[in-house]
Amino acid sequence: MNIPAELKYTKDHEWVKLEGDVVTIGITDFAQSELGDIVYVEVETVDDTLDADEIFGSVEAVKTVSDLFLPVAGEIIEFNEALEDAPETVNSDPYGAGWMIKVKCSNVSDVDGLMTADEYKELIGA
């Protein structure tokens, strides 16, 4: 199970990478393996400002659809449009080319409240 130490994590299995006041968000390796083959990623909240824990989109796998929850409050400034044509990238490279959105944080200190890699490993029993 790949759980990069430099990222932060949520109980809902999203990962967060902070760069300045912008966070990049995707789902974890654990989440994509639990979902199975991902066939569609939907994000219709670009340019919206949402609170933490609000739904920003959904990911559809062969057997299920799962909501995606925003880990920090802010404005969604970008969606990874490459996922429209190749949603399976989330399966093959969840921490790289499979990222989902970028968010301009309302308060970057919110990231500090997320789980470390070790805390996330404990959550999933890795």
PDB file of C-alpha atoms in Angstrom:
ATOM      1  CA  MET A   1       0.000   0.000   0.000  1.00  0.00           C
ATOM      2  CA  ASN A   2       1.485   3.316  -1.095  1.00  0.00           C
ATOM      3  CA  ILE A   3       1.000   6.102   1.495  1.00  0.00           C
ATOM      4  CA  PRO A   4       3.400   8.999   0.788  1.00  0.00           C
ATOM      5  CA  ALA A   5       4.722  10.585   3.990  1.00  0.00           C
ATOM      6  CA  GLU A   6       4.666  14.152   2.613  1.00  0.00           C
ATOM      7  CA  LEU A   7       0.884  14.201   2.128  1.00  0.00           C
ATOM      8  CA  LYS A   8      -2.000  14.692   4.562  1.00  0.00           C
ATOM      9  CA  TYR A   9      -5.038  12.380   4.665  1.00  0.00           C
ATOM     10  CA  THR A  10      -8.720  12.303   5.637  1.00  0.00           C
ATOM     11  CA  LYS A  11     -10.962   9.682   7.214  1.00  0.00           C
ATOM     12  CA  ASP A  12     -12.821   9.684   3.876  1.00  0.00           C
ATOM     13  CA  HIS A  13      -9.641   8.489   2.080  1.00  0.00           C
ATOM     14  CA  GLU A  14      -8.701  11.681   0.285  1.00  0.00           C
ATOM     15  CA  TRP A  15      -5.105  12.896   0.173  1.00  0.00           C
ATOM     16  CA  VAL A  16      -4.025  16.541   0.287  1.00  0.00           C
ATOM     17  CA  LYS A  17      -0.843  18.215  -0.936  1.00  0.00           C
ATOM     18  CA  LEU A  18      -0.338  21.849   0.118  1.00  0.00           C
ATOM     19  CA  GLU A  19       1.621  24.240  -2.116  1.00  0.00           C
ATOM     20  CA  GLY A  20       1.386  27.852  -0.923  1.00  0.00           C
ATOM     21  CA  ASP A  21      -2.348  28.451  -0.409  1.00  0.00           C
ATOM     22  CA  VAL A  22      -3.421  25.849  -2.993  1.00  0.00           C
ATOM     23  CA  VAL A  23      -4.087  22.208  -2.196  1.00  0.00           C
ATOM     24  CA  THR A  24      -4.181  19.380  -4.683  1.00  0.00           C
ATOM     25  CA  ILE A  25      -6.659  16.639  -3.726  1.00  0.00           C
ATOM     26  CA  GLY A  26      -7.224  13.073  -4.866  1.00  0.00           C
ATOM     27  CA  ILE A  27      -8.197   9.712  -3.428  1.00  0.00           C
ATOM     28  CA  THR A  28      -5.714   7.392  -1.771  1.00  0.00           C
ATOM     29  CA  ASP A  29      -4.231   4.177  -3.090  1.00  0.00           C
ATOM     30  CA  PHE A  30      -6.320   2.356  -0.468  1.00  0.00           C
ATOM     31  CA  ALA A  31      -9.526   4.050  -1.702  1.00  0.00           C
ATOM     32  CA  GLN A  32      -8.933   3.260  -5.365  1.00  0.00           C
ATOM     33  CA  SER A  33      -8.155  -0.372  -4.537  1.00  0.00           C
ATOM     34  CA  GLU A  34     -11.367  -0.664  -2.498  1.00  0.00           C
ATOM     35  CA  LEU A  35     -13.444   0.915  -5.282  1.00  0.00           C
ATOM     36  CA  GLY A  36     -11.996  -1.209  -8.062  1.00  0.00           C
ATOM     37  CA  ASP A  37     -11.898  -0.134 -11.701  1.00  0.00           C
ATOM     38  CA  ILE A  38     -12.817   3.557 -11.877  1.00  0.00           C
ATOM     39  CA  VAL A  39     -14.910   4.422 -14.926  1.00  0.00           C
ATOM     40  CA  TYR A  40     -15.941   8.046 -14.289  1.00  0.00           C
ATOM     41  CA  VAL A  41     -14.956  11.039 -12.161  1.00  0.00           C
ATOM     42  CA  GLU A  42     -17.508  13.846 -11.859  1.00  0.00           C
ATOM     43  CA  VAL A  43     -16.686  17.291 -10.506  1.00  0.00           C
ATOM     44  CA  GLU A  44     -19.180  20.063 -11.249  1.00  0.00           C
ATOM     45  CA  THR A  45     -18.036  22.423  -8.495  1.00  0.00           C
ATOM     46  CA  VAL A  46     -15.189  24.283 -10.254  1.00  0.00           C
ATOM     47  CA  ASP A  47     -15.332  28.000  -9.311  1.00  0.00           C
ATOM     48  CA  ASP A  48     -17.541  27.174  -6.307  1.00  0.00           C
ATOM     49  CA  THR A  49     -16.478  27.960  -2.749  1.00  0.00           C
ATOM     50  CA  LEU A  50     -17.292  25.100  -0.385  1.00  0.00           C
ATOM     51  CA  ASP A  51     -16.840  24.345   3.293  1.00  0.00           C
ATOM     52  CA  ALA A  52     -14.771  21.462   4.574  1.00  0.00           C
ATOM     53  CA  ASP A  53     -16.648  18.131   4.471  1.00  0.00           C
ATOM     54  CA  GLU A  54     -18.976  19.265   1.677  1.00  0.00           C
ATOM     55  CA  ILE A  55     -19.317  17.002  -1.367  1.00  0.00           C
ATOM     56  CA  PHE A  56     -17.244  18.311  -4.295  1.00  0.00           C
ATOM     57  CA  GLY A  57     -17.887  15.465  -6.732  1.00  0.00           C
ATOM     58  CA  SER A  58     -18.170  11.722  -7.132  1.00  0.00           C
ATOM     59  CA  VAL A  59     -16.173   8.806  -8.430  1.00  0.00           C
ATOM     60  CA  GLU A  60     -17.871   5.925 -10.206  1.00  0.00           C
ATOM     61  CA  ALA A  61     -16.409   2.446 -10.278  1.00  0.00           C
ATOM     62  CA  VAL A  62     -17.792  -0.636 -11.996  1.00  0.00           C
ATOM     63  CA  LYS A  63     -19.768  -1.683  -8.882  1.00  0.00           C
ATOM     64  CA  THR A  64     -20.367   1.541  -6.940  1.00  0.00           C
ATOM     65  CA  VAL A  65     -20.505   5.329  -6.851  1.00  0.00           C
ATOM     66  CA  SER A  66     -18.796   7.200  -4.021  1.00  0.00           C
ATOM     67  CA  ASP A  67     -19.074  10.853  -3.014  1.00  0.00           C
ATOM     68  CA  LEU A  68     -15.909  12.925  -2.712  1.00  0.00           C
ATOM     69  CA  PHE A  69     -15.645  15.170   0.356  1.00  0.00           C
ATOM     70  CA  LEU A  70     -13.654  18.404   0.446  1.00  0.00           C
ATOM     71  CA  PRO A  71     -11.005  18.163   3.213  1.00  0.00           C
ATOM     72  CA  VAL A  72     -10.563  21.949   3.590  1.00  0.00           C
ATOM     73  CA  ALA A  73     -12.727  24.999   2.921  1.00  0.00           C
ATOM     74  CA  GLY A  74     -11.960  26.990  -0.182  1.00  0.00           C
ATOM     75  CA  GLU A  75     -12.617  27.732  -3.843  1.00  0.00           C
ATOM     76  CA  ILE A  76     -12.267  24.884  -6.310  1.00  0.00           C
ATOM     77  CA  ILE A  77     -10.044  26.384  -8.989  1.00  0.00           C
ATOM     78  CA  GLU A  78      -9.215  23.403 -11.194  1.00  0.00           C
ATOM     79  CA  PHE A  79     -10.416  19.937 -12.161  1.00  0.00           C
ATOM     80  CA  ASN A  80      -8.027  17.401 -13.686  1.00  0.00           C
ATOM     81  CA  GLU A  81      -9.721  17.284 -17.093  1.00  0.00           C
ATOM     82  CA  ALA A  82      -7.477  14.396 -18.203  1.00  0.00           C
ATOM     83  CA  LEU A  83      -9.698  12.198 -16.011  1.00  0.00           C
ATOM     84  CA  GLU A  84     -12.641  12.798 -18.359  1.00  0.00           C
ATOM     85  CA  ASP A  85     -10.958  10.667 -21.030  1.00  0.00           C
ATOM     86  CA  ALA A  86      -8.895   8.428 -18.735  1.00  0.00           C
ATOM     87  CA  PRO A  87     -10.591   7.984 -15.325  1.00  0.00           C
ATOM     88  CA  GLU A  88      -8.601   4.767 -14.817  1.00  0.00           C
ATOM     89  CA  THR A  89      -5.562   7.002 -14.173  1.00  0.00           C
ATOM     90  CA  VAL A  90      -6.897   7.277 -10.606  1.00  0.00           C
ATOM     91  CA  ASN A  91      -6.305   3.515 -10.292  1.00  0.00           C
ATOM     92  CA  SER A  92      -2.848   3.480 -11.845  1.00  0.00           C
ATOM     93  CA  ASP A  93      -1.402   6.725 -10.387  1.00  0.00           C
ATOM     94  CA  PRO A  94      -3.616   8.037  -7.537  1.00  0.00           C
ATOM     95  CA  TYR A  95      -0.944  10.406  -6.135  1.00  0.00           C
ATOM     96  CA  GLY A  96       0.361  11.685  -9.471  1.00  0.00           C
ATOM     97  CA  ALA A  97      -1.519  12.002 -12.754  1.00  0.00           C
ATOM     98  CA  GLY A  98      -4.705  10.788 -11.004  1.00  0.00           C
ATOM     99  CA  TRP A  99      -5.161  13.920  -8.871  1.00  0.00           C
ATOM    100  CA  MET A 100      -8.714  15.290  -8.982  1.00  0.00           C
ATOM    101  CA  ILE A 101      -8.976  18.962  -8.001  1.00  0.00           C
ATOM    102  CA  LYS A 102      -7.031  22.008  -6.869  1.00  0.00           C
ATOM    103  CA  VAL A 103      -8.472  24.273  -4.205  1.00  0.00           C
ATOM    104  CA  LYS A 104      -7.486  27.772  -3.083  1.00  0.00           C
ATOM    105  CA  CYS A 105      -7.689  27.327   0.700  1.00  0.00           C
ATOM    106  CA  SER A 106      -9.729  29.725   2.797  1.00  0.00           C
ATOM    107  CA  ASN A 107      -7.423  28.907   5.736  1.00  0.00           C
ATOM    108  CA  VAL A 108      -4.224  26.927   5.062  1.00  0.00           C
ATOM    109  CA  SER A 109      -3.952  25.991   8.744  1.00  0.00           C
ATOM    110  CA  ASP A 110      -6.929  23.659   8.149  1.00  0.00           C
ATOM    111  CA  VAL A 111      -4.440  21.287   6.490  1.00  0.00           C
ATOM    112  CA  ASP A 112      -2.646  20.908   9.846  1.00  0.00           C
ATOM    113  CA  GLY A 113      -5.752  19.234  11.275  1.00  0.00           C
ATOM    114  CA  LEU A 114      -5.655  16.391   8.737  1.00  0.00           C
ATOM    115  CA  MET A 115      -4.042  12.999   9.373  1.00  0.00           C
ATOM    116  CA  THR A 116      -0.371  12.261   8.862  1.00  0.00           C
ATOM    117  CA  ALA A 117       0.679   9.239   6.819  1.00  0.00           C
ATOM    118  CA  ASP A 118       1.250   7.264  10.038  1.00  0.00           C
ATOM    119  CA  GLU A 119      -2.197   8.184  11.388  1.00  0.00           C
ATOM    120  CA  TYR A 120      -3.783   7.194   8.071  1.00  0.00           C
ATOM    121  CA  LYS A 121      -1.927   3.860   8.070  1.00  0.00           C
ATOM    122  CA  GLU A 122      -3.382   3.213  11.524  1.00  0.00           C
ATOM    123  CA  LEU A 123      -6.899   4.085  10.280  1.00  0.00           C
ATOM    124  CA  ILE A 124      -6.747   1.562   7.425  1.00  0.00           C
ATOM    125  CA  GLY A 125      -4.788  -1.056   9.341  1.00  0.00           C
ATOM    126  CA  ALA A 126      -1.744  -0.898   7.049  1.00  0.00           C
TER     127      ALA A 126
END
